[in-house]
Tab-separated table of C-alpha atoms and ligand atoms in Angstrom:
chain	number	residue	atom	x	y	z
A	9	UNK	CA	-33.890	2.394	5.692
A	10	UNK	CA	-31.704	0.856	2.990
A	11	UNK	CA	-31.843	1.905	-0.646
A	12	UNK	CA	-30.091	0.249	-3.526
A	13	UNK	CA	-28.549	1.662	-6.696
A	14	UNK	CA	-27.654	-0.496	-9.680
A	15	UNK	CA	-24.852	0.511	-12.012
A	16	UNK	CA	-23.598	-1.225	-15.162
A	17	UNK	CA	-19.914	-0.605	-15.763
A	18	UNK	CA	-18.310	-1.021	-19.175
A	19	UNK	CA	-14.546	-0.964	-18.503
A	20	UNK	CA	-12.225	-3.072	-16.347
A	21	UNK	CA	-11.185	-0.052	-14.252
A	22	UNK	CA	-13.741	2.734	-14.111
A	23	UNK	CA	-14.918	5.502	-11.793
A	24	UNK	CA	-18.661	6.276	-11.836
A	25	UNK	CA	-19.944	9.409	-10.067
A	26	UNK	CA	-22.872	8.499	-7.785
A	27	UNK	CA	-23.107	11.828	-5.935
A	28	UNK	CA	-26.365	13.030	-7.458
A	29	UNK	CA	-28.104	9.679	-6.911
A	30	UNK	CA	-26.894	9.362	-3.302
A	31	UNK	CA	-27.931	12.946	-2.538
A	32	UNK	CA	-31.332	12.221	-4.060
A	33	UNK	CA	-31.780	9.244	-1.728
A	34	UNK	CA	-30.734	11.325	1.295
A	35	UNK	CA	-33.164	14.056	0.310
A	36	UNK	CA	-36.034	11.568	-0.231
A	37	UNK	CA	-35.371	9.987	3.174
A	38	UNK	CA	-36.568	13.176	4.860
A	39	UNK	CA	-33.948	12.650	7.584
A	40	UNK	CA	-32.597	15.916	8.932
A	41	UNK	CA	-29.644	14.615	10.922
A	42	UNK	CA	-27.847	11.272	10.813
A	43	UNK	CA	-25.372	9.262	8.803
A	44	UNK	CA	-25.380	7.653	5.377
A	45	UNK	CA	-23.305	4.549	4.751
A	46	UNK	CA	-22.527	3.927	1.092
A	47	UNK	CA	-21.416	0.322	0.621
A	48	UNK	CA	-20.688	-2.055	-2.252
A	49	UNK	CA	-21.386	-5.733	-1.493
A	50	UNK	CA	-18.586	-6.769	-3.842
A	51	UNK	CA	-14.935	-7.710	-3.275
A	52	UNK	CA	-13.665	-6.280	-6.574
A	53	UNK	CA	-15.156	-2.776	-6.390
A	54	UNK	CA	-14.950	0.134	-3.967
A	55	UNK	CA	-16.336	3.499	-2.918
A	56	UNK	CA	-14.004	6.467	-3.373
A	57	UNK	CA	-14.437	10.138	-2.449
A	58	UNK	CA	-12.596	12.377	-4.892
A	59	UNK	CA	-12.974	15.311	-7.259
A	60	UNK	CA	-14.864	14.731	-10.501
A	61	UNK	CA	-12.243	16.240	-12.800
A	62	UNK	CA	-11.256	14.367	-15.956
A	63	UNK	CA	-7.505	14.725	-15.389
A	64	UNK	CA	-7.763	13.462	-11.829
A	65	UNK	CA	-9.984	10.545	-12.890
A	66	UNK	CA	-7.288	9.567	-15.408
A	67	UNK	CA	-4.636	9.942	-12.673
A	68	UNK	CA	-6.541	7.550	-10.405
A	69	UNK	CA	-6.904	4.991	-13.209
A	70	UNK	CA	-3.180	5.289	-14.026
A	71	UNK	CA	-2.290	4.878	-10.344
A	72	UNK	CA	-4.467	1.765	-9.996
A	73	UNK	CA	-2.745	0.241	-13.032
A	74	UNK	CA	0.755	1.197	-11.909
A	75	UNK	CA	0.539	-0.141	-8.348
A	76	UNK	CA	-0.711	-3.532	-9.561
A	77	UNK	CA	1.665	-3.927	-12.518
A	78	UNK	CA	4.621	-6.325	-12.576
A	79	UNK	CA	3.469	-8.438	-9.624
A	80	UNK	CA	3.205	-12.231	-9.863
A	81	UNK	CA	-0.146	-12.645	-8.091
A	82	UNK	CA	-0.851	-16.001	-6.392
A	83	UNK	CA	-4.644	-15.561	-6.741
A	84	UNK	CA	-4.309	-15.389	-10.522
A	85	UNK	CA	-3.617	-19.155	-10.565
A	86	UNK	CA	-7.313	-19.722	-9.816
A	87	UNK	CA	-8.997	-16.479	-10.888
A	88	UNK	CA	-7.450	-13.757	-13.019
A	89	UNK	CA	-8.395	-10.785	-10.841
A	90	UNK	CA	-6.013	-10.449	-7.887
A	91	UNK	CA	-5.484	-6.777	-8.822
A	92	UNK	CA	-9.250	-6.208	-8.571
A	93	UNK	CA	-9.512	-7.683	-5.058
A	94	UNK	CA	-6.436	-5.810	-3.817
A	95	UNK	CA	-7.550	-2.431	-5.164
A	96	UNK	CA	-11.027	-2.989	-3.713
A	97	UNK	CA	-9.482	-3.583	-0.287
A	98	UNK	CA	-7.171	-0.579	-0.564
A	99	UNK	CA	-9.861	1.875	-1.675
A	100	UNK	CA	-12.383	0.357	0.727
A	101	UNK	CA	-15.819	-1.069	0.082
A	102	UNK	CA	-17.772	1.642	1.866
A	103	UNK	CA	-17.733	5.175	3.198
A	104	UNK	CA	-19.716	6.875	5.963
A	105	UNK	CA	-20.996	10.410	5.434
A	106	UNK	CA	-22.645	12.810	7.876
A	107	UNK	CA	-26.129	14.240	7.184
A	108	UNK	CA	-26.985	17.635	8.682
A	109	UNK	CA	-29.906	19.895	7.789
A	110	UNK	CA	-31.158	17.166	5.439
A	111	UNK	CA	-27.985	17.207	3.332
A	112	UNK	CA	-24.714	15.301	3.101
A	113	UNK	CA	-21.762	17.189	4.495
A	114	UNK	CA	-18.987	16.927	1.939
A	115	UNK	CA	-16.253	19.102	0.504
A	116	UNK	CA	-16.814	20.973	-2.751
A	117	UNK	CA	-14.349	18.645	-4.489
A	118	UNK	CA	-15.461	15.501	-2.710
A	119	UNK	CA	-17.765	13.527	-4.979
A	120	UNK	CA	-18.890	9.956	-4.295
A	121	UNK	CA	-17.670	7.380	-6.810
A	122	UNK	CA	-18.173	3.713	-7.450
A	123	UNK	CA	-14.684	2.375	-8.213
A	124	UNK	CA	-14.918	-0.563	-10.616
A	125	UNK	CA	-11.875	-2.842	-10.675
A	126	UNK	CA	-13.211	-5.904	-12.515
A	127	UNK	CA	-15.683	-4.658	-15.099
A	128	UNK	CA	-17.722	-4.764	-17.129
A	129	UNK	CA	-20.175	-5.844	-14.450
A	130	UNK	CA	-23.532	-5.059	-12.910
A	131	UNK	CA	-22.883	-3.521	-9.473
A	132	UNK	CA	-25.131	-2.967	-6.461
A	133	UNK	CA	-24.553	-0.022	-4.149
A	134	UNK	CA	-26.364	0.015	-0.811
A	135	UNK	CA	-27.160	3.284	0.944
A	136	UNK	CA	-28.080	2.848	4.593
A	137	UNK	CA	-29.400	5.964	6.287
A	138	UNK	CA	-29.458	6.109	10.074
A	139	UNK	CA	-31.224	8.884	11.952
A	140	UNK	CA	-29.447	10.381	14.914
B	6	ZN	ZN1	-10.930	-13.520	-7.553
């Protein structure tokens, strides 16, 4: 089965916690053991596993800005979002999580985030659950 979440972002760079929604989908699936793939079908967004702590969220946003500052991007000659594509590739556009006993296995400080790099936009997040 594949489920879809829709998220509207309101900043250029933004982290949106999807953990509760993804866990709800896993729970509704009724699957006891398997994997969940969380994927964004977008080339300027990503999926990031990190702690939902305000200071750390700010640190991530500062890091994203710093590592893409002061570079003369070739892609910006046709489309002003080279930073967005590069950060999306670096963070990755999907993550795979293990389901056991009907629940996602994840660390206490390992929440599931949509990473927006070219907002504001409407984003789709696909959750594919495979039994096994
Ligand atoms: Zn582009």
